[in-house]
Amino acid sequence: MSRDRYVDFLRAWAIVLVVLGHWLITALRHGPGGELTAPELLASVPRTQWLTLLFQIMPLFFLAGGHAASGSWARTRSAGGTAAGWVGRRAVRLLLPTAVYSGLVLLAVAVCSAVGVDPGTLALVGWAMAMQFWFLPVYLLLSALTPVLHAAHRRWGLAVPVLMGAVALTADALVLTAHAPYVGLLNYVLVWGVAYQLGFCWRDGLLTERRPLVPAAMAASGGLAFAALVALGPFPVSLILVTGQTPSNTDPPSAAMLSWAVAQVGACLLAAPVLRRLLDRERVWRVVRPVGGVSMTLYLWHMLPVLVAAAAFYLTGLAPEPALASAAWWALRGPWLLVLGVVLAAAVSVLRPLEGGLMRRYERTRPDAGPYRPWLLWPGLAAAVTVLTRFATQGFAHDGGFPVLPALGLAVGTALVLLHRRPADRSDEHSEDATGALEEAA
């Protein structure tokens, strides 16, 4: 079955907008004592929270991920493959580049801590380098649950995301009324899982071919529900976390976020015919395709250019520092984005071959041919999800020092996942035939 260019475009577009959104709202200040601070634009200038409606399109990434996972798991299942093999393959392609990234960042944290870098500065940098990690444990969990979720989809179809949405609304109501924050943790899987599950429905035609009015109904009802929840309360307009803002639409994902996700999915399906025709043009596809191929690298490393720019322009006092959100500040966003884009492009040109080389090496030495070791895979996934969640919430240097136990936990979890495949026979060790052909991590 040929790849759907529109699905690949959605994943690439979502990552690009996330990167641009993070860069756009990042503000830096050089203090009188030489310290570097990062005032929070969305908290300092509340009107800028409306920008998040443009840049929070991760629901489309989960939608596209569900579409791709549905096809991949269906093919594996029809060929007699196992859940452990399929889940392990996808976990490896998320965890290997994540482990490379985390290992290098943790090494830098260790060196900085050893030479006496200010703990507050180190904690800030450690948080900035882990702010994007919230996505990884959620996606790993949904990938691990895909065989079960897809079985439910085959039996009940659209009823599954509807039920997930209803449970998510109930959980959110308990968070707001009964002050039960731990119940809200379910919504990380339920709300993003609705978009993921709708990807299954999209691929099988349940949202389009058989029900052509569904996309318009989703876009309209989701948009109106979001507007009502924001206008009538108690939810803010911001679709990313704002310090001190309660409730939040993302921590945990709220009813307003669920409404926005439904609206985005509907709008995406409505736009599909036009965008598919555009993507059929080879000139356009030649621009989109390379971005999709490096999306994981872009996502992981996109805050590195901010640190480079901070050291080169802010710590040295070279960067002008107009008032936050003033006309001059917005005018400087153009050069700021350009500098960060150039630095990230240079970083990706170095890092992507490293990640690809490690993946090819792994595929040669541990081919995806089974039998697998589920007793290594599942504990490894559990450890990785736990540690990545910790990094996402606290950063790489929460207390200004090196996180010994989390670093060890990530190393052990990643190693267990990698070891769930058995080594290749010596006679096959140098074969170029990698049984598990590389595909996007998502």
Coordinates of C-alpha atoms in Angstrom, one line a residue:
M1 CA 0.0 0.0 0.0
S2 CA 1.4 3.4 -1.0
R3 CA 2.1 6.0 1.7
D4 CA -0.4 8.8 2.2
R5 CA 1.5 12.0 1.6
Y6 CA -1.1 14.0 3.5
V7 CA -0.5 12.0 6.6
D8 CA 3.3 12.5 6.3
F9 CA 2.6 16.2 5.7
L10 CA 0.5 16.5 8.9
R11 CA 3.3 15.0 11.0
A12 CA 5.9 17.3 9.5
W13 CA 3.7 20.4 9.7
A14 CA 2.8 19.7 13.4
I15 CA 6.5 19.4 14.3
V16 CA 7.5 22.6 12.4
L17 CA 4.7 24.6 14.0
V18 CA 5.6 23.3 17.5
V19 CA 9.3 24.3 16.9
L20 CA 8.3 27.8 15.6
G21 CA 5.8 28.3 18.4
H22 CA 8.4 27.5 21.1
W23 CA 10.9 29.8 19.5
L24 CA 8.4 32.6 19.0
I25 CA 7.4 32.8 22.7
T26 CA 10.9 32.3 24.1
A27 CA 12.2 35.5 25.7
L28 CA 15.6 36.0 27.2
R29 CA 17.0 38.7 29.6
H30 CA 20.6 39.4 30.7
G31 CA 20.4 40.4 34.3
P32 CA 22.7 43.0 36.0
G33 CA 24.6 40.2 37.8
G34 CA 25.3 38.4 34.6
E35 CA 22.6 35.8 35.1
L36 CA 20.3 34.7 32.3
T37 CA 16.6 34.7 32.8
A38 CA 13.7 33.6 30.6
P39 CA 10.5 35.7 31.4
E40 CA 7.4 33.8 30.4
L41 CA 5.7 35.8 27.6
L42 CA 2.3 34.1 27.9
A43 CA 2.1 34.9 31.7
S44 CA 3.6 38.4 31.4
V45 CA 1.5 39.5 28.5
P46 CA -1.8 37.5 28.7
R47 CA -3.1 38.7 25.4
T48 CA -0.4 36.7 23.6
Q49 CA -2.1 33.5 24.8
W50 CA -4.2 33.7 21.7
L51 CA -1.2 32.7 19.7
T52 CA -1.4 29.2 21.1
L53 CA -4.5 28.6 18.9
L54 CA -2.2 28.8 15.9
F55 CA 0.7 26.7 17.2
Q56 CA -1.0 24.0 19.3
I57 CA -1.6 21.5 16.6
M58 CA -0.3 18.4 18.3
P59 CA -3.7 16.8 18.0
L60 CA -2.9 16.5 14.3
F61 CA 0.3 14.7 15.1
F62 CA -1.6 12.1 17.1
L63 CA -4.2 11.9 14.4
A64 CA -1.6 11.2 11.8
G65 CA 0.2 8.8 14.1
G66 CA -3.0 6.8 14.7
H67 CA -3.6 6.6 10.9
A68 CA 0.0 5.3 10.3
A69 CA -0.1 3.0 13.3
S70 CA -3.4 1.5 12.2
G71 CA -2.0 0.6 8.8
S72 CA 1.3 -0.7 10.2
W73 CA -0.3 -2.9 12.9
A74 CA -3.0 -4.2 10.5
R75 CA -0.2 -5.3 8.0
T76 CA 1.8 -6.9 10.8
R77 CA -1.2 -8.7 12.2
S78 CA -2.3 -10.0 8.8
A79 CA 1.3 -11.3 8.3
G80 CA 1.2 -13.2 11.6
G81 CA 3.4 -10.7 13.5
T82 CA 3.2 -10.3 17.3
A83 CA 2.3 -7.3 19.4
A84 CA 5.7 -7.5 21.2
G85 CA 7.5 -7.3 17.8
W86 CA 5.4 -4.4 16.6
V87 CA 5.5 -2.4 19.8
G88 CA 9.2 -3.0 20.3
R89 CA 10.0 -1.8 16.8
R90 CA 8.2 1.5 17.3
A91 CA 9.6 1.9 20.8
V92 CA 13.2 1.5 19.5
R93 CA 12.7 4.1 16.9
L94 CA 11.5 6.6 19.5
L95 CA 13.9 5.7 22.3
L96 CA 17.2 5.4 20.4
P97 CA 17.3 9.0 19.2
T98 CA 15.8 10.1 22.6
A99 CA 18.6 8.2 24.4
V100 CA 21.2 9.9 22.2
Y101 CA 19.8 13.3 22.9
S102 CA 19.3 12.7 26.7
G103 CA 22.8 11.2 27.0
L104 CA 24.5 14.2 25.5
V105 CA 22.4 16.7 27.5
L106 CA 23.1 14.7 30.7
L107 CA 26.8 14.7 29.9
A108 CA 26.7 18.5 29.6
V109 CA 24.8 18.7 32.9
A110 CA 27.4 16.6 34.6
V111 CA 30.2 18.7 33.3
C112 CA 28.5 22.0 34.1
S113 CA 27.7 20.8 37.6
A114 CA 31.3 19.6 38.2
V115 CA 32.8 23.0 37.1
G116 CA 30.4 24.9 39.4
V117 CA 27.9 26.4 37.0
D118 CA 25.2 28.3 39.0
P119 CA 22.5 25.8 40.0
G120 CA 19.7 28.1 39.1
T121 CA 21.0 28.6 35.6
L122 CA 21.6 24.9 35.2
A123 CA 18.1 24.1 36.4
L124 CA 16.7 26.6 33.8
V125 CA 18.7 25.2 31.0
G126 CA 17.8 21.6 32.1
W127 CA 14.2 22.5 32.0
A128 CA 14.4 24.2 28.6
M129 CA 16.1 21.1 27.1
A130 CA 13.3 18.8 28.4
M131 CA 10.2 20.9 27.9
Q132 CA 9.2 19.0 24.8
F133 CA 9.4 15.6 26.5
W134 CA 5.8 15.5 27.6
F135 CA 5.0 14.0 24.2
L136 CA 7.3 11.0 24.4
P137 CA 5.8 9.0 27.4
V138 CA 2.2 9.7 26.0
Y139 CA 3.1 8.5 22.6
L140 CA 5.0 5.4 23.9
L141 CA 2.0 4.5 26.0
L142 CA -0.4 4.8 23.0
S143 CA 1.9 2.8 20.8
A144 CA 2.1 0.1 23.5
L145 CA -1.7 0.1 23.7
T146 CA -2.2 0.1 19.9
P147 CA -3.0 -3.7 19.5
V148 CA -5.7 -3.4 22.2
L149 CA -7.0 -0.1 20.9
H150 CA -7.1 -1.4 17.3
A151 CA -9.0 -4.5 18.4
A152 CA -11.6 -2.3 20.1
H153 CA -11.7 -0.1 16.9
R154 CA -12.4 -3.2 14.7
R155 CA -15.3 -4.2 16.9
W156 CA -16.9 -0.8 17.9
G157 CA -15.5 1.8 15.5
L158 CA -16.4 5.4 16.3
A159 CA -17.9 4.4 19.6
V160 CA -14.4 4.0 21.0
P161 CA -13.2 7.6 20.7
V162 CA -16.6 8.8 21.7
L163 CA -16.4 6.7 24.9
M164 CA -12.8 7.8 25.5
G165 CA -13.9 11.4 25.2
A166 CA -16.8 10.9 27.6
V167 CA -14.5 9.4 30.2
A168 CA -12.0 12.3 29.7
L169 CA -14.8 14.8 30.3
T170 CA -15.7 13.0 33.5
A171 CA -12.1 12.9 34.7
D172 CA -11.8 16.6 34.0
A173 CA -15.0 17.4 35.9
L174 CA -13.6 15.5 38.9
V175 CA -10.3 17.5 38.7
L176 CA -12.3 20.7 38.8
T177 CA -15.0 19.9 41.3
A178 CA -13.5 17.2 43.6
H179 CA -9.9 18.6 43.3
A180 CA -8.6 15.1 42.3
P181 CA -5.4 15.9 40.3
Y182 CA -4.3 12.3 40.0
V183 CA -7.5 11.5 38.2
G184 CA -6.5 14.1 35.6
L185 CA -3.5 12.1 34.7
L186 CA -5.8 9.7 32.8
N187 CA -6.5 12.5 30.4
Y188 CA -2.9 12.5 29.0
V189 CA -3.8 9.1 27.5
L190 CA -7.6 9.8 27.0
V191 CA -7.6 13.2 25.3
W192 CA -4.6 12.6 23.1
G193 CA -5.8 9.0 22.6
V194 CA -9.1 10.4 21.1
A195 CA -7.1 12.0 18.3
Y196 CA -5.0 8.8 17.9
Q197 CA -8.1 6.6 17.8
L198 CA -9.7 9.0 15.3
G199 CA -6.7 8.3 13.1
F200 CA -7.8 4.6 13.0
C201 CA -11.3 5.7 12.0
W202 CA -10.0 8.1 9.4
R203 CA -7.9 5.4 7.7
D204 CA -10.9 3.0 7.6
G205 CA -13.2 5.7 6.1
L206 CA -15.5 6.0 9.1
L207 CA -15.0 9.8 9.2
T208 CA -15.1 10.6 5.5
E209 CA -16.3 8.0 2.9
R210 CA -19.2 6.6 4.8
R211 CA -20.1 9.9 6.7
P212 CA -19.2 12.8 4.5
L213 CA -20.8 15.4 6.9
V214 CA -18.8 14.2 9.9
P215 CA -15.7 16.4 9.4
A216 CA -17.8 19.6 9.1
A217 CA -19.8 18.6 12.2
M218 CA -16.6 17.9 14.2
A219 CA -15.0 21.2 13.2
A220 CA -18.1 23.2 14.0
S221 CA -19.1 21.5 17.3
G222 CA -15.5 21.3 18.5
G223 CA -14.9 25.0 17.8
L224 CA -18.1 26.1 19.4
A225 CA -17.5 24.0 22.4
F226 CA -14.0 25.4 22.9
A227 CA -15.3 29.0 22.5
A228 CA -18.1 28.3 25.1
L229 CA -15.7 26.7 27.6
V230 CA -13.3 29.6 27.3
A231 CA -16.0 32.4 27.3
L232 CA -18.2 30.9 30.0
G233 CA -15.3 29.5 32.0
P234 CA -13.4 28.1 33.8
F235 CA -10.9 27.4 31.1
P236 CA -8.2 29.8 29.7
V237 CA -7.6 30.4 26.1
S238 CA -4.0 29.3 26.2
L239 CA -3.5 25.8 24.8
I240 CA -0.1 25.4 26.4
L241 CA 0.9 25.5 30.1
V242 CA 1.2 29.0 31.7
T243 CA 2.8 29.2 35.1
G244 CA 0.3 29.9 37.8
Q245 CA -2.7 29.5 35.6
T246 CA -5.4 27.3 37.0
P247 CA -7.0 25.3 35.5
S248 CA -4.7 24.5 32.6
N249 CA -5.7 23.2 29.3
T250 CA -2.7 20.9 29.0
D251 CA -1.7 19.9 32.6
P252 CA -3.7 17.8 32.5
P253 CA -5.4 18.0 29.1
S254 CA -8.8 19.6 29.7
A255 CA -12.3 19.5 28.2
A256 CA -11.3 22.6 26.2
M257 CA -8.3 20.8 24.8
L258 CA -10.5 17.9 23.8
S259 CA -12.9 20.3 22.0
W260 CA -10.0 21.9 20.2
A261 CA -8.6 18.5 19.2
V262 CA -12.0 17.5 17.7
A263 CA -12.3 20.8 15.9
Q264 CA -8.8 20.4 14.5
V265 CA -9.4 16.9 13.3
G266 CA -12.6 18.0 11.5
A267 CA -10.8 21.0 9.9
C268 CA -7.9 18.7 8.8
L269 CA -10.3 16.3 7.1
L270 CA -12.1 19.1 5.4
A271 CA -8.8 20.4 4.0
A272 CA -7.6 17.0 2.9
P273 CA -8.8 17.0 -0.7
V274 CA -7.3 20.4 -1.5
L275 CA -4.0 19.6 0.2
R276 CA -3.7 16.2 -1.3
R277 CA -3.9 17.7 -4.7
L278 CA -1.2 20.2 -3.8
L279 CA 1.1 17.4 -2.3
D280 CA 0.7 15.4 -5.5
R281 CA 2.9 18.0 -7.2
E282 CA 6.5 16.7 -7.0
R283 CA 7.9 20.2 -6.6
V284 CA 5.9 20.6 -3.4
W285 CA 6.5 17.1 -2.1
R286 CA 10.3 17.5 -2.6
V287 CA 10.1 20.3 0.1
V288 CA 7.8 18.4 2.5
R289 CA 9.4 15.0 2.4
P290 CA 12.8 15.9 3.9
V291 CA 11.2 17.6 6.8
G292 CA 9.2 14.5 7.7
G293 CA 12.4 12.5 7.5
V294 CA 14.1 14.6 10.2
S295 CA 11.0 15.4 12.3
M296 CA 12.1 13.5 15.4
T297 CA 15.5 15.2 15.3
L298 CA 13.9 18.6 14.9
Y299 CA 11.6 17.9 17.8
L300 CA 14.3 16.7 20.2
W301 CA 17.0 19.3 19.4
H302 CA 15.0 22.5 18.7
M303 CA 15.9 24.2 22.0
L304 CA 19.6 23.8 21.5
P305 CA 19.7 26.8 19.1
V306 CA 18.1 28.9 21.8
L307 CA 21.0 28.1 24.2
V308 CA 23.5 28.8 21.4
A309 CA 21.9 32.2 20.7
A310 CA 21.7 32.9 24.4
A311 CA 25.4 32.4 24.9
A312 CA 26.4 34.2 21.7
F313 CA 24.1 37.3 21.9
Y314 CA 22.6 37.6 25.4
L315 CA 25.4 36.6 27.8
T316 CA 27.7 38.8 25.8
G317 CA 25.3 41.8 25.8
L318 CA 25.2 42.0 22.0
A319 CA 21.4 41.4 21.7
P320 CA 19.1 44.4 22.1
E321 CA 16.5 43.9 24.8
P322 CA 13.4 46.0 24.1
A323 CA 10.3 45.7 26.4
L324 CA 8.6 42.3 26.3
A325 CA 5.9 42.2 23.5
S326 CA 6.6 45.8 22.4
A327 CA 6.7 46.6 18.7
A328 CA 10.5 46.5 18.7
W329 CA 10.5 43.1 20.4
W330 CA 8.1 41.7 17.8
A331 CA 10.2 43.2 15.0
L332 CA 13.2 41.4 16.3
R333 CA 11.4 38.1 16.3
G334 CA 12.2 37.8 12.5
P335 CA 16.0 37.8 12.9
W336 CA 15.6 35.7 16.0
L337 CA 13.8 32.9 14.2
L338 CA 16.2 33.2 11.3
V339 CA 19.3 32.7 13.5
L340 CA 17.7 29.8 15.3
G341 CA 16.7 28.1 12.0
V342 CA 20.2 28.3 10.7
V343 CA 21.7 26.9 13.9
L344 CA 19.1 24.1 14.0
A345 CA 19.7 23.2 10.3
A346 CA 23.5 22.9 11.0
A347 CA 22.8 20.8 14.1
V348 CA 20.4 18.5 12.2
S349 CA 23.0 18.0 9.4
V350 CA 25.4 16.6 12.0
L351 CA 23.0 14.7 14.3
R352 CA 20.7 13.0 11.7
P353 CA 23.5 10.9 10.2
L354 CA 24.6 9.9 13.7
E355 CA 21.1 8.8 14.6
G356 CA 20.6 7.1 11.3
G357 CA 23.9 5.3 11.6
L358 CA 23.1 4.0 15.1
M359 CA 19.7 2.8 13.9
R360 CA 21.2 1.0 10.9
R361 CA 23.8 -0.6 13.1
Y362 CA 21.1 -1.8 15.5
E363 CA 19.0 -3.2 12.7
R364 CA 22.0 -5.2 11.3
T365 CA 23.1 -6.6 14.6
R366 CA 19.6 -7.3 16.0
P367 CA 17.3 -7.8 13.0
D368 CA 13.6 -7.5 13.4
A369 CA 12.9 -11.2 12.8
G370 CA 11.9 -12.6 16.2
P371 CA 11.5 -14.4 18.4
Y372 CA 11.3 -11.5 20.8
R373 CA 11.8 -11.1 24.6
P374 CA 8.6 -9.5 26.0
W375 CA 9.9 -10.0 29.5
L376 CA 12.6 -7.4 28.6
L377 CA 10.4 -5.1 26.5
W378 CA 7.6 -4.3 28.9
P379 CA 9.7 -3.5 32.0
G380 CA 12.0 -1.4 29.8
L381 CA 9.1 0.5 28.4
A382 CA 7.7 1.1 31.9
A383 CA 11.0 2.4 33.1
A384 CA 11.5 4.7 30.1
V385 CA 8.0 6.1 30.4
T386 CA 8.5 6.8 34.1
V387 CA 11.8 8.6 33.6
L388 CA 10.7 10.6 30.5
T389 CA 7.7 11.8 32.5
R390 CA 10.0 12.9 35.3
F391 CA 12.3 14.8 32.9
A392 CA 9.2 16.3 31.2
T393 CA 7.9 17.7 34.5
Q394 CA 11.2 18.6 36.3
G395 CA 13.8 19.0 33.6
F396 CA 17.3 17.4 33.4
A397 CA 18.6 19.3 36.4
H398 CA 15.6 20.0 38.7
D399 CA 17.7 20.9 41.8
G400 CA 20.6 22.3 39.8
G401 CA 22.6 19.1 39.9
F402 CA 23.0 15.9 38.0
P403 CA 19.9 13.5 38.2
V404 CA 21.7 10.3 39.0
L405 CA 18.7 7.9 39.5
P406 CA 16.7 9.2 36.6
A407 CA 19.7 9.0 34.3
L408 CA 20.3 5.4 35.4
G409 CA 16.6 4.6 34.9
L410 CA 16.6 5.9 31.4
A411 CA 19.8 4.0 30.5
V412 CA 18.4 0.7 32.0
G413 CA 14.9 1.2 30.3
T414 CA 16.4 1.9 26.9
A415 CA 18.8 -1.0 27.2
L416 CA 16.0 -3.4 28.0
V417 CA 14.0 -2.2 25.1
L418 CA 17.0 -2.6 22.7
L419 CA 17.8 -6.0 24.1
H420 CA 14.3 -7.4 23.5
R421 CA 15.5 -8.4 20.0
R422 CA 17.9 -11.3 19.9
P423 CA 21.4 -10.8 18.3
A424 CA 21.9 -11.8 14.7
D425 CA 23.8 -14.9 13.8
R426 CA 27.4 -14.4 13.0
S427 CA 26.9 -15.3 9.4
D428 CA 24.3 -12.5 9.1
E429 CA 26.1 -9.9 11.1
H430 CA 27.4 -8.0 8.1
S431 CA 24.3 -8.4 5.9
E432 CA 22.9 -5.2 4.5
D433 CA 19.4 -6.7 4.6
A434 CA 17.8 -5.0 7.6
T435 CA 14.7 -7.0 8.2
G436 CA 13.0 -4.1 10.0
A437 CA 13.2 -1.4 7.4
L438 CA 13.4 2.1 8.9
E439 CA 10.2 4.1 9.1
E440 CA 9.3 7.3 11.0
A441 CA 9.3 7.1 14.7
A442 CA 5.7 8.1 14.7

